[in-house]
Coordinates of C-alpha atoms and ligand atoms in Angstrom, one line a residue:
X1 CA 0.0 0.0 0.0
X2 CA 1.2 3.2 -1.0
X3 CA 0.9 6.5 1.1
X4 CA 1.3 9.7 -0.6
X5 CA 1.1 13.4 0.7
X6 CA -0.5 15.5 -2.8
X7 CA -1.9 18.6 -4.1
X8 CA -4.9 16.9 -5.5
X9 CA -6.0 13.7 -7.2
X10 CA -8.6 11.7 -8.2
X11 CA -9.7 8.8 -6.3
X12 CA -11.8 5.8 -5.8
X13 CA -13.1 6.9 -2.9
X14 CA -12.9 10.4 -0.6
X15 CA -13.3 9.6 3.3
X16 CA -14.7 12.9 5.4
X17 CA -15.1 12.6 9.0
X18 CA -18.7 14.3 10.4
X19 CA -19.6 15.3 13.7
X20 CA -23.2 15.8 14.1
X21 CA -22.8 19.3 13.6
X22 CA -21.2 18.9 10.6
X23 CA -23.4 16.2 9.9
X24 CA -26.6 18.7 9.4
X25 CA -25.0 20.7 6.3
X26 CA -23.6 18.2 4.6
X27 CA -24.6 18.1 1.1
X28 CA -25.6 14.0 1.2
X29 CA -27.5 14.5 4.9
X30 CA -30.2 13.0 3.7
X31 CA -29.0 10.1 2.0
X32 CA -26.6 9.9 5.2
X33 CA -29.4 9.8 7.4
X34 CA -31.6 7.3 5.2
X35 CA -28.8 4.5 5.6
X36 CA -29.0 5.2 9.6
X37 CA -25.8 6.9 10.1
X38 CA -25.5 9.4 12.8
X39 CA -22.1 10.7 13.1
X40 CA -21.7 8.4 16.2
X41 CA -17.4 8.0 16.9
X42 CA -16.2 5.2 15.0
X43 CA -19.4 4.7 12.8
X44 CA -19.0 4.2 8.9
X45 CA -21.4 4.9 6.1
X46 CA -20.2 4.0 2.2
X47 CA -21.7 5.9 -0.5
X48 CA -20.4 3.6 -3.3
X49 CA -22.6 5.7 -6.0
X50 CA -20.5 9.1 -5.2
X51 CA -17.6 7.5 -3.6
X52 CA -17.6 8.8 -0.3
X53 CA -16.7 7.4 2.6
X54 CA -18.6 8.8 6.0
X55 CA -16.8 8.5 9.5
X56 CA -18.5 9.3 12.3
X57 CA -16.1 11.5 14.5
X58 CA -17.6 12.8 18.2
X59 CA -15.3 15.9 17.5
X60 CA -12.3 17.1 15.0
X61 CA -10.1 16.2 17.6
X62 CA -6.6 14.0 17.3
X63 CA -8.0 11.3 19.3
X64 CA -11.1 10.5 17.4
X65 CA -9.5 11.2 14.0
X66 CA -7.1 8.4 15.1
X67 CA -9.7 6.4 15.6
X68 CA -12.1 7.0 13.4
X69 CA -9.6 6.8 10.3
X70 CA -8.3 3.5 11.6
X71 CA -12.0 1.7 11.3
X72 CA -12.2 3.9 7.4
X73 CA -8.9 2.2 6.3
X74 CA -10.1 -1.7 8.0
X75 CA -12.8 -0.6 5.6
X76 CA -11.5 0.2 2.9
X77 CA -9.5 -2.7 3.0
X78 CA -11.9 -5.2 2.8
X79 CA -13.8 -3.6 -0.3
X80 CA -13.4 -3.7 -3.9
X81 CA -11.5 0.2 -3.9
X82 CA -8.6 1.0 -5.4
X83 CA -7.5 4.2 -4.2
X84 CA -9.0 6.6 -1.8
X85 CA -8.1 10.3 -0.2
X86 CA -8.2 11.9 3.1
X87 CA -8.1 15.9 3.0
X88 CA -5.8 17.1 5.8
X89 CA -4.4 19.9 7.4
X90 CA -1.2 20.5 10.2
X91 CA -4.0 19.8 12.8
X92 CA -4.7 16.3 11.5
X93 CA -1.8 15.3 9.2
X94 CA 0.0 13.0 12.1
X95 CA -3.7 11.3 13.4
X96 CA -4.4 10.8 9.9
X97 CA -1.2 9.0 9.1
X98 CA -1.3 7.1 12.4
X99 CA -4.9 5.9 11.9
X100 CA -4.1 4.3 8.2
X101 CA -0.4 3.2 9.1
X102 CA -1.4 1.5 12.4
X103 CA -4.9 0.8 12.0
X104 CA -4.4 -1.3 8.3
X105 CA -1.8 -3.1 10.2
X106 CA -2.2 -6.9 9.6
X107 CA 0.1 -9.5 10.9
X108 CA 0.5 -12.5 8.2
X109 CA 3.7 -14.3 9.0
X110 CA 1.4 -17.1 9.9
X111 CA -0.8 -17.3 7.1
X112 CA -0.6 -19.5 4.3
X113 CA -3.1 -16.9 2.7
X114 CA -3.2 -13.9 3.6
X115 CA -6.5 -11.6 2.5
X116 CA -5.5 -10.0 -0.3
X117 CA -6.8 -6.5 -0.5
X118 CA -7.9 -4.4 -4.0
X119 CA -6.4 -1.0 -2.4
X120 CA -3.4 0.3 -3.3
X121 CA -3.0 4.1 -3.3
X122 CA -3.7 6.4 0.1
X123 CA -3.6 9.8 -0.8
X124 CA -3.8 12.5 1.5
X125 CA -4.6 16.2 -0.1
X126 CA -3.3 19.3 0.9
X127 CA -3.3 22.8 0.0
X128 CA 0.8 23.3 0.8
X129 CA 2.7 20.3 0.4
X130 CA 5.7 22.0 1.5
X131 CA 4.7 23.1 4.4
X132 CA 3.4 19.5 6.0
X133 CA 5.8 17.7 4.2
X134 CA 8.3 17.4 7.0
X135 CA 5.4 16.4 9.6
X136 CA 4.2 13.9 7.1
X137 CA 7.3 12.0 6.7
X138 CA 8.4 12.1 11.2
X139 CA 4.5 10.7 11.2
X140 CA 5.3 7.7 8.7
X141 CA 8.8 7.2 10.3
X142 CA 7.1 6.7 13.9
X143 CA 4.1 4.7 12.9
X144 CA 6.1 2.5 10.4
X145 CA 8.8 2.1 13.6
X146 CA 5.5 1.3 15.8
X147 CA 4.7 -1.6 13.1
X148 CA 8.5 -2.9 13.0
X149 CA 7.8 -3.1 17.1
X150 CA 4.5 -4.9 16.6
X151 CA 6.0 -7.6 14.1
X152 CA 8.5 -8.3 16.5
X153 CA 6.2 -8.9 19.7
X154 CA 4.0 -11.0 17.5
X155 CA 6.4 -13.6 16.3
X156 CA 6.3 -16.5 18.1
X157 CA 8.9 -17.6 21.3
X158 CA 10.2 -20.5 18.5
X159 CA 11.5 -17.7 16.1
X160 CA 12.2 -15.3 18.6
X161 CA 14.5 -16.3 21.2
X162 CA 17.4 -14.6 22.5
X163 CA 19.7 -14.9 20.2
X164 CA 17.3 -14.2 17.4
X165 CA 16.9 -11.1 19.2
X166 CA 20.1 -10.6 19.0
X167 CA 20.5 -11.3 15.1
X168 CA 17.5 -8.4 14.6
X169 CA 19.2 -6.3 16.4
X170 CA 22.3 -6.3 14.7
X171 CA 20.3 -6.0 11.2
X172 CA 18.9 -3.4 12.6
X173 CA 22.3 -2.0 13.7
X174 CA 23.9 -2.3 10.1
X175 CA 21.1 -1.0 8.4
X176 CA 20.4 2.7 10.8
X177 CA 24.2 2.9 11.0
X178 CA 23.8 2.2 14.8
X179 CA 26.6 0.4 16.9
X180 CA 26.2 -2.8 18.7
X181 CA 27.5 -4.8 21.1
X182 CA 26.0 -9.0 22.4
X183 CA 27.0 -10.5 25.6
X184 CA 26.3 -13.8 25.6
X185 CA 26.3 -15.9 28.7
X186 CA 29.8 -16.3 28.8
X187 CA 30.2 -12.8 29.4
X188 CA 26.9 -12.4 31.6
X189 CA 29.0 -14.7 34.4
X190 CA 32.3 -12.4 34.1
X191 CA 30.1 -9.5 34.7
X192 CA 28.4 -11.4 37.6
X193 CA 24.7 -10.8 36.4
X194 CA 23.5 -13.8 39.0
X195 CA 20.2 -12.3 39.0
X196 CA 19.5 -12.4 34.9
X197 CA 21.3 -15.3 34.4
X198 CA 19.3 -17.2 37.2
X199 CA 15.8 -16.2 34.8
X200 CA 17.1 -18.1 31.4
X201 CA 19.0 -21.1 32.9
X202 CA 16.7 -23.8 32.0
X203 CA 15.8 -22.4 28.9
X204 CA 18.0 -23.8 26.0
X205 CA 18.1 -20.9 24.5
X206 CA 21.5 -18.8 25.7
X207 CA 20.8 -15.6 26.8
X208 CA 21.5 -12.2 25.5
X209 CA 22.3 -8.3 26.7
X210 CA 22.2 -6.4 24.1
X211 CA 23.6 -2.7 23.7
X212 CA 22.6 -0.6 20.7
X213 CA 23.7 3.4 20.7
X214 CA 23.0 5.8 18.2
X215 CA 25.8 8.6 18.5
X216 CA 25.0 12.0 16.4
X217 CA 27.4 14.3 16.0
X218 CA 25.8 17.3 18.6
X219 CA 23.9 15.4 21.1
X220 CA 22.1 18.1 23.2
X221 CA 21.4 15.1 25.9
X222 CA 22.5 11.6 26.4
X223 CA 19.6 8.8 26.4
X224 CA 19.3 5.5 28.6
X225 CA 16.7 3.2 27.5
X226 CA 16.3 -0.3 29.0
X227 CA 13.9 -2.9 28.0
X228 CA 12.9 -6.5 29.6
X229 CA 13.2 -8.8 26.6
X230 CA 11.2 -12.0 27.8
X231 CA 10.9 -13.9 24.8
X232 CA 8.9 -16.1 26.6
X233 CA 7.7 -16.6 30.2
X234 CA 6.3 -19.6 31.3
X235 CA 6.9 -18.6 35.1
X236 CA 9.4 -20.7 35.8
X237 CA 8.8 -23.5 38.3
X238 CA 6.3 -20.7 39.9
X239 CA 4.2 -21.5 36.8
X240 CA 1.7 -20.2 35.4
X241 CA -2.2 -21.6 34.6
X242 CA -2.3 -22.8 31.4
X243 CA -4.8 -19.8 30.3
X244 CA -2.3 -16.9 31.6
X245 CA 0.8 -18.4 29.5
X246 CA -1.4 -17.5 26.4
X247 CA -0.1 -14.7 25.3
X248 CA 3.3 -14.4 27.0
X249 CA 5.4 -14.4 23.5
X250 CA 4.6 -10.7 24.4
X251 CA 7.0 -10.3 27.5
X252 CA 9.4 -8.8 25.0
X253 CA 7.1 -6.5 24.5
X254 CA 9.7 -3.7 26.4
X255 CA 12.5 -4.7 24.3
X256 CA 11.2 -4.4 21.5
X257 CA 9.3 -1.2 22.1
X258 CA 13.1 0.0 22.6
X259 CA 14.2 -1.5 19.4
X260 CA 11.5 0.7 17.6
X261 CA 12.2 3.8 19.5
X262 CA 16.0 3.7 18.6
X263 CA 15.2 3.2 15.0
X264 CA 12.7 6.2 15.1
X265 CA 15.0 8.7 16.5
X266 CA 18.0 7.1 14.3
X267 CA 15.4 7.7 11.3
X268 CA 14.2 11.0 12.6
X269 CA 17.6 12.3 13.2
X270 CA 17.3 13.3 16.4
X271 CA 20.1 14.9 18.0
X272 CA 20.1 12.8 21.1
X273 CA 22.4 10.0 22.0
X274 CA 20.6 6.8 22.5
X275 CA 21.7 3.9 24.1
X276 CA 19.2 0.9 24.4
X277 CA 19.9 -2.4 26.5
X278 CA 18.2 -4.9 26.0
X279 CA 18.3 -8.3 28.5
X280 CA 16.8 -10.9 26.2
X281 CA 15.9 -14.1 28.3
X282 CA 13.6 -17.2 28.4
X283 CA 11.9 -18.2 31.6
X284 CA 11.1 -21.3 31.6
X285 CA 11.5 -24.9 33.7
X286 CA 13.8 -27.9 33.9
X287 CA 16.2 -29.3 36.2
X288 CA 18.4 -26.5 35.9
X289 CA 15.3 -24.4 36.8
X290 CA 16.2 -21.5 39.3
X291 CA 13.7 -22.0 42.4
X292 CA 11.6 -20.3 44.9
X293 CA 14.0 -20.4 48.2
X294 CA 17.7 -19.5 45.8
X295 CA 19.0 -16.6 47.1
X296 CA 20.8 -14.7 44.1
X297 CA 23.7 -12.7 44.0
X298 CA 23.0 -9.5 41.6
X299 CA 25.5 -7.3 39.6
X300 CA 25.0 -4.9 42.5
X301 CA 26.3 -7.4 44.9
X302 CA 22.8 -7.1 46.3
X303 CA 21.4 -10.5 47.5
X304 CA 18.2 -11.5 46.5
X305 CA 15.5 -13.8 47.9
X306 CA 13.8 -15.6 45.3
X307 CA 9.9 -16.2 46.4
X308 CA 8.5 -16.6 43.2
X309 CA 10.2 -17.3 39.7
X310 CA 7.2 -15.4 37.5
X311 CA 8.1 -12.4 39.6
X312 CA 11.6 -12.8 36.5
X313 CA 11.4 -9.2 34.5
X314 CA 12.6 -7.5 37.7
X315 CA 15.9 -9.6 38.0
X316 CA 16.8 -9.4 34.6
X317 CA 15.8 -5.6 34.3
X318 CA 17.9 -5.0 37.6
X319 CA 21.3 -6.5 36.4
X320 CA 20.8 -4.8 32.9
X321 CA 19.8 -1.0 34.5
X322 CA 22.9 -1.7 36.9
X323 CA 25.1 -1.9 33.9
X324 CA 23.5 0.5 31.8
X325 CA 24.2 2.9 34.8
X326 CA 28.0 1.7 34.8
X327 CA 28.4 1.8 31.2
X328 CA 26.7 4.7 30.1
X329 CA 26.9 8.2 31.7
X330 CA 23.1 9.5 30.6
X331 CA 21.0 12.4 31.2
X332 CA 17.4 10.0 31.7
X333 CA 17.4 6.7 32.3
X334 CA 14.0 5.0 30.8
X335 CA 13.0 1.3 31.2
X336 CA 10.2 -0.5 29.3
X337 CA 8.5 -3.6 30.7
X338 CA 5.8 -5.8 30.6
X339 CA 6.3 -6.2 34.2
X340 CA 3.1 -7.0 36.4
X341 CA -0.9 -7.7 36.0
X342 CA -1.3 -6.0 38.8
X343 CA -0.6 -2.3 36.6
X344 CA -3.2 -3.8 34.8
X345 CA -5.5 -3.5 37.4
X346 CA -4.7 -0.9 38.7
X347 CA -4.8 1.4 35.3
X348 CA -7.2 -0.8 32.7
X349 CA -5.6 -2.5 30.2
X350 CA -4.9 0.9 27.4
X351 CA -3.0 2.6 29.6
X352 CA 1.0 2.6 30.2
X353 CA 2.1 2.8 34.4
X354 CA 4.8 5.5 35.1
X355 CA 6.7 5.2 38.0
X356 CA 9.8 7.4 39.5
X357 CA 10.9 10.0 41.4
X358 CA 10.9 13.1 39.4
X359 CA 7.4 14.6 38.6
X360 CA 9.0 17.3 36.5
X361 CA 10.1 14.2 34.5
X362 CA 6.6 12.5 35.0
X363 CA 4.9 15.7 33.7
X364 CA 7.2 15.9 30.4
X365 CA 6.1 12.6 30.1
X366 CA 2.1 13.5 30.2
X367 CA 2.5 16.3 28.1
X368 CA 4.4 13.8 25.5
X369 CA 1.7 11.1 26.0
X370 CA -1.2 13.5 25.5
X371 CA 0.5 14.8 21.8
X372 CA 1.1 11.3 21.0
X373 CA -1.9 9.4 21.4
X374 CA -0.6 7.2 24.2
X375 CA -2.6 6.8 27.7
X376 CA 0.3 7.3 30.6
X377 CA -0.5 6.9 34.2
X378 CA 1.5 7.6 37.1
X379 CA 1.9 4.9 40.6
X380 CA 3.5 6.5 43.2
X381 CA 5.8 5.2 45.3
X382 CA 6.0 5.2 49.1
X383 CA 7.9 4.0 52.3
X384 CA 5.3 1.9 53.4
X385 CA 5.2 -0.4 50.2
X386 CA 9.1 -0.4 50.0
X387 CA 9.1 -1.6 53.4
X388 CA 7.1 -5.1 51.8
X389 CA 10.2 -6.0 50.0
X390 CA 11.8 -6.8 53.1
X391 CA 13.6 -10.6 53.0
X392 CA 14.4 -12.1 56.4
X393 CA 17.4 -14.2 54.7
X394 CA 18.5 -11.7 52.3
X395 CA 19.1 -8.3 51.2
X396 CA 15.6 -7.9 49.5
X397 CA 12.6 -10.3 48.5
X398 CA 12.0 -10.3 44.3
X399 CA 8.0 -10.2 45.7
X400 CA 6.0 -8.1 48.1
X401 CA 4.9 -10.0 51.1
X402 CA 1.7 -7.8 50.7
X403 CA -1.1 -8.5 47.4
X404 CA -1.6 -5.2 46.7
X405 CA 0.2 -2.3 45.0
X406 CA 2.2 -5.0 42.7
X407 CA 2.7 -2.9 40.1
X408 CA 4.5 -0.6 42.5
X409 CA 6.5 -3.1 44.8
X410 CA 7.4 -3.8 41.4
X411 CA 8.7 -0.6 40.3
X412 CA 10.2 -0.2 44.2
X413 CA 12.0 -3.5 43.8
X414 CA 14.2 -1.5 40.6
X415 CA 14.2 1.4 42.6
X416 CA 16.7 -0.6 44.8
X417 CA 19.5 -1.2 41.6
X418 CA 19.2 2.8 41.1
X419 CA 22.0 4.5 42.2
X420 CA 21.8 7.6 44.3
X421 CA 22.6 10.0 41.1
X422 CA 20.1 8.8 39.0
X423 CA 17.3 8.5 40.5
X424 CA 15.6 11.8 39.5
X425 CA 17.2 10.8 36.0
X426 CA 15.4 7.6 35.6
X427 CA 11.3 6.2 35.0
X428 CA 10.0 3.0 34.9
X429 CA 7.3 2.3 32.3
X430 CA 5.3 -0.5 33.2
X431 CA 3.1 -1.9 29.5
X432 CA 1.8 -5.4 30.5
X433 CA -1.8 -3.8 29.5
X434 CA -1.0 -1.6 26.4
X435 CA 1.5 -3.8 24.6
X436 CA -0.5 -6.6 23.6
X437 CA -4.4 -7.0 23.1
X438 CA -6.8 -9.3 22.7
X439 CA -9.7 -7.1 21.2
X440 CA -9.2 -3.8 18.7
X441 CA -9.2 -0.6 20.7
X442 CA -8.3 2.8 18.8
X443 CA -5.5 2.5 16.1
X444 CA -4.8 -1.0 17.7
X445 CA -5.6 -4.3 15.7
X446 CA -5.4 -8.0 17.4
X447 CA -2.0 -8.3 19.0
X448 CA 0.9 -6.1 19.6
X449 CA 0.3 -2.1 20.1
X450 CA 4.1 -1.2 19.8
X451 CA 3.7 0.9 23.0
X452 CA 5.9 3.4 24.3
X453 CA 6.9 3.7 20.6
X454 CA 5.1 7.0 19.8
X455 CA 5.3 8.0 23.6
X456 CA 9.4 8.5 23.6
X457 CA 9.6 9.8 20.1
X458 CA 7.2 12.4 20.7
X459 CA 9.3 13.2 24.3
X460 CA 12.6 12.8 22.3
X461 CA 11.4 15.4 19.5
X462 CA 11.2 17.9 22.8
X463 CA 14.2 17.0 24.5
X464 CA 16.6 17.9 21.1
X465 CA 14.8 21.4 20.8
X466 CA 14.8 22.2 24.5
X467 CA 18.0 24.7 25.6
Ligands
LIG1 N1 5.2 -11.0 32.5 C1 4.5 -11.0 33.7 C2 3.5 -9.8 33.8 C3 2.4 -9.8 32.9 C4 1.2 -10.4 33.2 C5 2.5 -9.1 31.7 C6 0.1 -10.3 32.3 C7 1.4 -9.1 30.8 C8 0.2 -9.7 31.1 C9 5.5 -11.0 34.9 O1 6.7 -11.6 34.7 C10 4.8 -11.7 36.0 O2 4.4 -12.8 35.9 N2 4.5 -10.9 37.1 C11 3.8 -11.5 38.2 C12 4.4 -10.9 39.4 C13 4.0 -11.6 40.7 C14 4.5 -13.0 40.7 C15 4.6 -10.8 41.9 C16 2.3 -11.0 38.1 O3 2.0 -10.0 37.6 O4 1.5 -11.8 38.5
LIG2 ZN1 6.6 -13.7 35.1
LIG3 ZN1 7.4 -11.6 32.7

């Protein structure tokens, strides 16, 4: 499928979206109104005879443009059109672009075959090209980044282990001129990762820490980004029911939402340096299996009590953000993880949990969500639910002794690997609900979102024009 930003052009079919306001003086209202179609958010109307295309919008807003023009391309795709136009403007240019890159997205690796669709050409008309050309193309960069994210988290744990992850990453490397650097577990032991390497030892799959870095020549600020690459979790001994390990090819989901945001920004230009780490890993059981009662010795030299081997992002993510602190000397410090059901919970599946010390950093970070499209929320910390990580035999338990607050006890528990200098430097993104879903919700199709993709290039584009 083609996308093209043009002056004009003649097309199969013209989409316009329609509040009800707008709704009353349009020139078909009647014929609108005779096939039932009320302007309701997300509601479609085809008028094959004139070639439009009707989307019901509750206002000319981002947010329902997104949506709406992610159900008009699902539409469009399943009839018999060969091209079709959306008019734009600066105000909806990037919703527009989002709505047909992300919402036409289809997964087919799978399929032996795929639906094939008549539609080729997306045009989008504009009075001055010049002027939304730039926008057009950062839009097509991040959403097309968003999809490389999806495709990753959708693959399947037999194609995508750890050292697959490593092969991508490398591609990836040669292709974005980025540098890169594997440790395998040979290196892992001389770098005393005891916690990480605990996670992947029954799996026969070696595992990986990855380091990509996209170095520009003027970097106005130095990026950390860390992401728990869980290619699959089956919980370890501490397993899981059969109906929860559905779906946990996606515990890469932060990894690879890293992957994505390094190729944006290498794509986009940015003049930030970005380092991602990635600790790729397999949980999974055997007689090597690392059990409830080990106590583990981290990078940190911190000892931990292990109480429950599904509770596995946060000792991989703790020996990766110790050496990512060592390694790199960075201005922020952002990890990405599909870490607990319990942020789920507490925020609804859609919606990302931010956790940290800084709210100046947390409030960038809403302001970024909000032009993005993304849904942030923030968990805060406290004393009292640091206090639940307490281990009687070692330096800290990987679990709360509490149920409640998981997602935070999580987010405490990485707190602990942070050292003093960074901690108003760093934020913990937890996406166990918006990386993966079940059922399509706004620009989001069955399966991977790509969150956090849009979230940190949209905070990124900010950082590198700030003074
Ligand atoms: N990968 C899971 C978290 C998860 C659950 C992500 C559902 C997406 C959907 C994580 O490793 C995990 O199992 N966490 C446990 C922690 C508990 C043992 C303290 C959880 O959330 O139940
Ligand atoms: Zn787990
Ligand atoms: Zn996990």
């Amino acid at each position: 499928m083609n996308l093209d930003l043009v002056n004009d052009i003649k097309s199969d079919v013209s989409v316009e979206f329609l509040t009800k306001e707008t709704l009353k003086k349009h020139k078909q209202k009647k014929l609108l109104e005779k096939a039932g179609f009320e302007a309701a958010q997300d509601s479609l109307c085809f008028l094959h005879e004139s070639g439009v295309l009707a989307c019901g919008v509750e206002a000319l807003e981002s947010d329902c443009i997104r949506s709406a023009a992610s159900q008009a391309i699902k539409a469009l795709k399943s009839s018999k059109n060969e091209s079709a136009s959306f008019s734009v403007d600066a105000k909806s240019l990037e919703a527009i672009v989002e709505g047909v890159i992300l919402g036409g997205y289809e997964y087919n690796r799978y399929k032996s075959e795929p639906k094939e669709t008549a539609l080729q050409d997306i045009y989008l008309i504009c009075k001055d090209i010049k002027k939304l050309s730039q926008s057009f193309q950062e839009a097509v960069i991040i959403a097309e980044a968003t999809c490389f994210t999806r495709d990753l988290v959708n693959t399947t744990p037999e194609d995508l282990h750890p050292s697959s992850l490593s092969e991508i990453a490398k591609e990836l490397a040669k292709e974005n001129k980025l540098s890169c650097k594997v440790l395998g577990e040979k290196e892992l032991h001389k770098e005393k990762m005891g916690a990480m390497l605990a996670v992947g030892r029954a799996s026969r799959h070696e595992s990986q820490l990855i380091h990509l870095t996209y170095k520009p020549k003027k970097a106005k600020k130095v990026i950390t980004l860390v992401g728990k690459g869980l290619t699959y979790d089956s919980g370890g001994l501490s397993l899981k029911p059969a109906t929860s390990m559905v779906t946990m090819k996606m515990d890469k989901a932060g990894a690879c939402a890293i992957l994505g945001m390094i190729k944006a920004v290498s794509e986009l230009g940015l003049d930030v340096e970005v380092h991602a780490f990635i600790g790729a890993v397999e949980n999974m059981i055997g007689g090597d299996a690392y059990k409830p009662d080990d106590v583990l010795v981290a990078r940190s030299k911190k000892t931990v009590e292990v109480r429950n081997t599904d509770a596995e992002g946060r000792l991989v993510l703790c020996d990766v953000l110790d050496y990512a602190q060592d390694k790199v000397k960075a201005d922020y410090i952002f990890d990405f993880a599909t870490l607990t059901g319990a942020c789920m919970v507490a925020l609804g599946q859609y919606t990302t949990g931010v956790m940290g010390h800084s709210s100046k950093l947390k409030h960038d970070f809403f302001t970024a969500a909000e032009r993005s499209g993304e849904l942030i929320g923030s968990l805060p910390f406290n004393r009292h639910l640091k206090k639940l990580l307490k281990s009687e035999i070692a330096d800290i338990s990987n679990v709360s002794s509490k149920p409640y607050g998981g997602a935070i006890t999580a987010g405490l528990f990485l707190d602990n690997f942070i050292k003093d200098e960074n901690k108003e430097k760093w934020l913990h993104f937890d996406i166990a609900g918006s990386a993966y879903t079940e059922s399509p919700w706004d620009c989001n199709v069955y399966g991977a979102t790509g969150a956090g993709v849009r979230l940190m290039s949209s905070f990124l584009k900010k950082v590198q024009t700030a003074k």
